[in-house]
XYZ file of C-alpha atoms in Angstrom:
358
model
C 102.385 89.769 106.631
C 99.105 87.889 106.279
C 98.997 88.193 102.521
C 102.629 87.147 102.339
C 101.332 83.639 103.047
C 99.523 83.655 99.721
C 102.745 84.813 98.105
C 104.503 81.795 99.627
C 101.937 79.514 98.022
C 102.607 81.112 94.649
C 106.351 80.887 95.291
C 105.941 77.182 95.990
C 103.995 76.810 92.742
C 106.680 78.619 90.777
C 109.406 76.485 92.343
C 107.703 73.142 91.825
C 105.525 73.419 88.738
C 108.298 74.389 86.343
C 109.521 71.521 84.213
C 112.713 69.713 85.018
C 115.164 68.316 82.505
C 118.241 66.203 82.566
C 120.228 69.261 81.584
C 119.790 70.962 84.964
C 123.361 71.503 86.218
C 124.735 69.462 89.071
C 127.144 71.956 90.608
C 126.357 75.321 92.160
C 128.533 77.330 89.794
C 126.683 76.121 86.747
C 123.408 76.275 88.637
C 123.647 80.017 89.215
C 124.892 80.672 85.684
C 122.751 79.733 82.734
C 124.922 76.898 81.466
C 122.004 74.969 80.004
C 121.075 75.257 76.370
C 119.836 78.723 75.490
C 116.075 79.098 75.446
C 114.384 79.831 72.162
C 111.673 82.424 72.674
C 109.842 81.353 69.514
C 108.295 77.913 69.692
C 107.197 75.793 66.779
C 104.963 72.786 66.642
C 107.006 69.780 67.701
C 106.466 66.612 69.666
C 106.945 67.523 73.305
C 109.372 65.253 75.080
C 108.564 64.371 78.696
C 110.758 66.026 81.295
C 112.873 63.860 83.540
C 113.201 64.049 87.302
C 114.888 66.982 88.958
C 118.674 66.653 89.196
C 119.551 69.423 91.640
C 121.649 67.733 94.348
C 119.752 67.296 97.591
C 122.568 68.721 99.703
C 122.249 72.015 97.821
C 118.643 72.067 98.915
C 119.656 71.937 102.580
C 122.437 74.493 102.073
C 120.138 76.968 100.339
C 117.417 76.365 102.941
C 119.957 77.235 105.643
C 120.965 80.410 103.808
C 117.302 81.374 103.408
C 116.698 80.862 107.130
C 119.721 82.997 108.053
C 118.822 85.883 105.747
C 115.079 85.858 106.484
C 115.773 85.880 110.206
C 118.282 88.721 109.825
C 116.263 91.001 107.509
C 115.178 93.371 110.354
C 118.763 93.912 111.573
C 119.826 96.783 109.246
C 116.706 98.860 110.030
C 116.354 97.918 113.685
C 117.481 101.303 115.019
C 115.816 103.505 112.421
C 112.400 105.118 112.333
C 110.205 103.845 109.495
C 107.110 105.962 110.166
C 103.988 104.663 108.431
C 106.086 102.199 106.452
C 105.167 103.382 102.946
C 108.545 104.938 102.184
C 110.379 102.078 103.850
C 108.557 99.377 101.890
C 109.353 101.108 98.589
C 113.072 101.372 99.369
C 113.044 97.784 100.662
C 111.460 96.554 97.434
C 113.959 98.623 95.444
C 116.691 96.551 97.100
C 114.785 93.423 96.080
C 114.680 94.672 92.484
C 118.428 95.389 92.452
C 119.135 91.837 93.582
C 116.757 90.521 90.925
C 118.674 92.374 88.212
C 121.920 90.810 89.427
C 120.397 87.318 89.343
C 119.051 87.962 85.840
C 122.489 89.028 84.623
C 124.170 86.040 86.267
C 121.620 83.772 84.578
C 122.590 85.434 81.270
C 119.169 87.027 80.824
C 116.788 84.123 80.256
C 113.292 84.831 78.864
C 110.894 86.830 81.009
C 108.057 84.744 82.474
C 105.156 87.081 83.369
C 103.297 84.407 85.331
C 105.993 84.586 88.019
C 105.095 88.225 88.702
C 101.957 87.034 90.494
C 103.921 85.919 93.533
C 105.715 89.258 93.703
C 102.458 91.206 93.506
C 100.912 89.244 96.374
C 104.082 89.590 98.453
C 103.993 93.378 98.016
C 100.423 93.433 99.363
C 101.538 91.435 102.394
C 104.672 93.518 102.873
C 102.738 96.776 103.095
C 100.701 95.308 105.950
C 103.733 94.566 108.139
C 103.991 97.951 109.878
C 100.266 98.155 110.800
C 100.377 94.557 112.052
C 103.438 95.172 114.215
C 101.904 98.356 115.662
C 98.603 96.647 116.507
C 99.418 93.115 117.667
C 103.213 93.226 117.996
C 106.104 91.611 116.147
C 106.112 88.385 118.176
C 102.442 87.532 117.671
C 102.475 88.761 114.076
C 105.559 86.728 113.170
C 104.156 83.691 114.979
C 100.883 83.834 113.052
C 102.756 84.375 109.785
C 105.049 81.411 110.406
C 102.204 79.066 111.314
C 99.840 80.018 108.480
C 102.640 80.196 105.903
C 103.924 76.782 106.963
C 100.527 75.083 106.838
C 99.362 76.677 103.592
C 102.653 76.174 101.757
C 103.191 72.655 103.067
C 99.645 71.515 102.259
C 99.885 73.059 98.775
C 102.904 70.920 97.937
C 101.801 67.837 99.845
C 98.298 67.570 98.411
C 98.797 69.348 95.081
C 96.581 72.404 95.530
C 96.415 75.218 92.927
C 97.844 73.028 90.178
C 101.083 72.248 92.043
C 102.478 68.771 91.433
C 101.769 66.605 94.471
C 104.940 65.708 96.390
C 104.830 62.829 98.868
C 107.818 62.430 101.243
C 109.199 58.925 101.637
C 108.517 58.974 105.401
C 105.057 60.544 105.580
C 104.528 60.049 109.316
C 107.857 61.690 110.117
C 106.975 64.618 107.859
C 103.576 65.084 109.517
C 105.170 64.963 112.947
C 107.801 67.525 111.973
C 105.164 69.914 110.620
C 103.036 69.539 113.762
C 106.000 70.312 116.025
C 106.946 73.344 113.926
C 103.397 74.686 114.209
C 103.427 74.219 117.986
C 106.783 75.981 118.202
C 105.189 79.063 116.601
C 102.719 79.239 119.500
C 105.564 78.911 121.998
C 107.525 81.740 120.335
C 104.507 84.010 120.812
C 104.779 83.511 124.593
C 108.250 85.099 124.699
C 108.126 88.698 125.960
C 110.532 91.254 124.510
C 111.673 94.642 125.763
C 112.014 96.977 122.792
C 113.038 100.624 123.082
C 111.062 102.742 120.565
C 113.120 104.693 118.050
C 112.801 108.454 118.523
C 113.406 109.994 115.112
C 110.901 112.209 113.353
C 113.122 113.268 110.458
C 111.264 114.101 107.251
C 112.118 115.900 104.064
C 110.709 116.562 100.601
C 110.665 113.788 98.081
C 111.976 113.903 94.531
C 110.022 111.485 92.370
C 111.724 110.300 89.208
C 110.511 108.023 86.471
C 111.970 104.561 86.206
C 112.550 102.668 82.979
C 110.221 99.862 82.064
C 111.706 96.629 80.905
C 109.464 94.038 79.379
C 109.895 90.894 77.410
C 107.507 88.362 75.995
C 107.453 84.831 74.697
C 106.167 84.368 71.182
C 104.144 81.193 70.865
C 103.210 79.639 67.575
C 99.448 79.253 67.325
C 99.963 75.733 66.043
C 101.073 74.360 69.410
C 97.674 74.124 71.073
C 98.434 70.545 72.087
C 101.476 71.622 74.137
C 100.823 72.803 77.671
C 101.983 76.269 78.695
C 104.046 74.597 81.415
C 105.962 72.587 78.815
C 107.403 75.845 77.500
C 108.720 77.115 80.819
C 112.339 77.124 81.889
C 113.678 74.114 83.832
C 115.763 76.384 86.089
C 113.935 77.870 89.082
C 116.217 80.923 89.231
C 114.943 82.001 85.817
C 111.738 83.088 87.568
C 113.397 85.249 90.198
C 113.602 88.404 88.078
C 109.940 88.280 87.042
C 108.900 87.592 90.637
C 110.894 90.585 91.884
C 109.507 92.774 89.091
C 106.073 92.019 90.493
C 107.310 93.066 93.935
C 108.826 96.342 92.744
C 106.070 97.463 90.391
C 103.362 96.828 92.991
C 105.389 98.561 95.695
C 105.965 101.552 93.414
C 102.245 101.732 92.678
C 101.535 101.862 96.401
C 104.112 104.575 96.965
C 102.972 106.761 94.072
C 99.393 106.443 95.333
C 100.624 107.415 98.790
C 102.355 110.511 97.373
C 99.135 111.587 95.676
C 97.037 110.981 98.794
C 99.533 112.986 100.878
C 99.264 115.829 98.341
C 102.895 115.373 97.276
C 104.179 115.767 100.840
C 105.046 112.194 101.845
C 106.872 111.339 105.044
C 110.416 110.445 104.077
C 113.176 109.134 106.331
C 116.553 109.541 104.555
C 118.510 107.705 107.252
C 116.621 104.489 106.538
C 117.413 104.411 102.794
C 120.671 102.430 102.906
C 119.526 100.067 105.707
C 116.251 99.402 103.865
C 118.122 98.655 100.628
C 120.350 96.206 102.499
C 117.315 94.541 104.079
C 115.709 94.227 100.652
C 118.804 92.606 99.170
C 118.983 90.207 102.130
C 115.356 89.204 101.632
C 115.956 88.733 97.904
C 118.912 86.433 98.558
C 116.865 84.426 101.034
C 113.927 84.145 98.642
C 116.159 83.076 95.744
C 117.627 80.360 97.926
C 114.107 79.333 98.919
C 113.294 78.783 95.235
C 116.215 76.379 95.031
C 115.361 74.618 98.292
C 111.756 74.060 97.197
C 112.980 72.570 93.952
C 115.706 70.373 95.425
C 113.945 69.137 98.577
C 110.258 69.379 97.570
C 107.796 71.777 99.168
C 106.624 69.520 102.054
C 110.249 69.249 103.187
C 111.517 72.782 102.516
C 108.588 74.756 103.920
C 108.812 73.523 107.542
C 112.523 74.366 107.562
C 112.378 77.789 105.901
C 109.278 79.043 107.731
C 110.350 77.912 111.211
C 114.062 78.711 111.125
C 113.818 82.533 110.804
C 112.043 82.768 114.182
C 115.002 81.034 115.791
C 117.543 83.288 114.068
C 115.615 86.471 114.889
C 115.280 85.412 118.541
C 119.010 84.749 118.783
C 119.700 88.262 117.499
C 117.287 89.570 120.111
C 119.044 87.741 122.943
C 122.687 88.138 121.943
C 122.832 91.537 120.214
C 119.838 93.642 121.225
C 119.263 92.191 124.708
C 115.507 92.337 124.144
C 114.730 88.967 125.697
C 115.556 88.869 129.398
C 114.580 86.899 132.492
C 114.756 83.227 133.367
C 111.150 82.547 132.359
C 111.520 84.113 128.917
C 114.805 82.350 128.244
C 113.297 79.018 129.322
C 110.342 79.489 126.966
C 112.782 80.448 124.230
C 114.844 77.276 124.756
C 111.684 75.181 124.530
C 110.669 76.972 121.323
C 114.173 76.487 119.887
C 114.122 72.788 120.709
C 110.703 72.281 119.139
C 111.529 74.306 116.043
C 114.851 72.567 115.420
C 113.337 69.129 116.078
C 110.465 69.777 113.695
C 112.791 71.087 110.990
C 115.081 68.048 111.333
C 112.164 65.625 111.141
C 110.863 67.375 108.034
C 114.345 67.327 106.513
C 115.035 63.635 107.042
C 111.522 62.658 105.937
C 112.590 63.084 102.318
C 114.765 59.973 102.421
């Protein structure tokens, strides 16, 4: 969970540092499908034309940010009632769901070139993802999620706002309003931590032998003419943020698989496996993948300083609502009052960040 913050920074870089062109589609149908001119994977020495401003409609940024919030906040739902043990088997199945969604996106995008640099974000996410179970078992979900939200928000927002790590600096039109929204969102994370939950532990110690099979490797590369030293690497990247989803998810899956294979060896080929969690974990992985893909779009359409406060604060609200309405984990007048305050602060901060763009 802690390292996932670094992954968010890389995700923000991938979503903002890619070039934009006037050929980026204006409607969502053409946005998801690769309706732009096909990319030539062999580049020759030419005069690089400057890229124009991004043309993804702003309202799609808010729509995709809302979808990301909903799916991120609902990711735990499918596996809520299932035992995940030490988390190693669960994280591999979860990341397998992520990979399946990435393949679908790649096919919808009509298989654009593979951009290896985008795998970096997936690798870092996998490191953070494997830490989730130990974090939850030691400091609890509420405190862990609160720390994640706060650190992810501040690191991602500051990366886009001040242009860290090579990201293009993005300055909202209403800077004071943006700062205020971020500050309120950070405070709301502290308030969420104060909410006490009543969770019934899952009693399920089911294990069985594991059958390990090899998976096919799929790789692609971009051939670059040695005569184009004057052209930046970034000038050769795709203008469509969804073209980086597959490579990002490949990083997630390959790193997760490495962890799991190492775990099998350490356990002397007797890993703890929970068959009942396979389908729920796959569903959770697909949900996360959808949310992350939408986050790519939101970062691109709204800018990082605007999208990050919304996408990092909203999931806490959604997850808390599930806890109150469905699982009845949050009870008592005091807890509900604290929750209302946290909701109000989170929503206010997200709105301020959203309207600060224009």
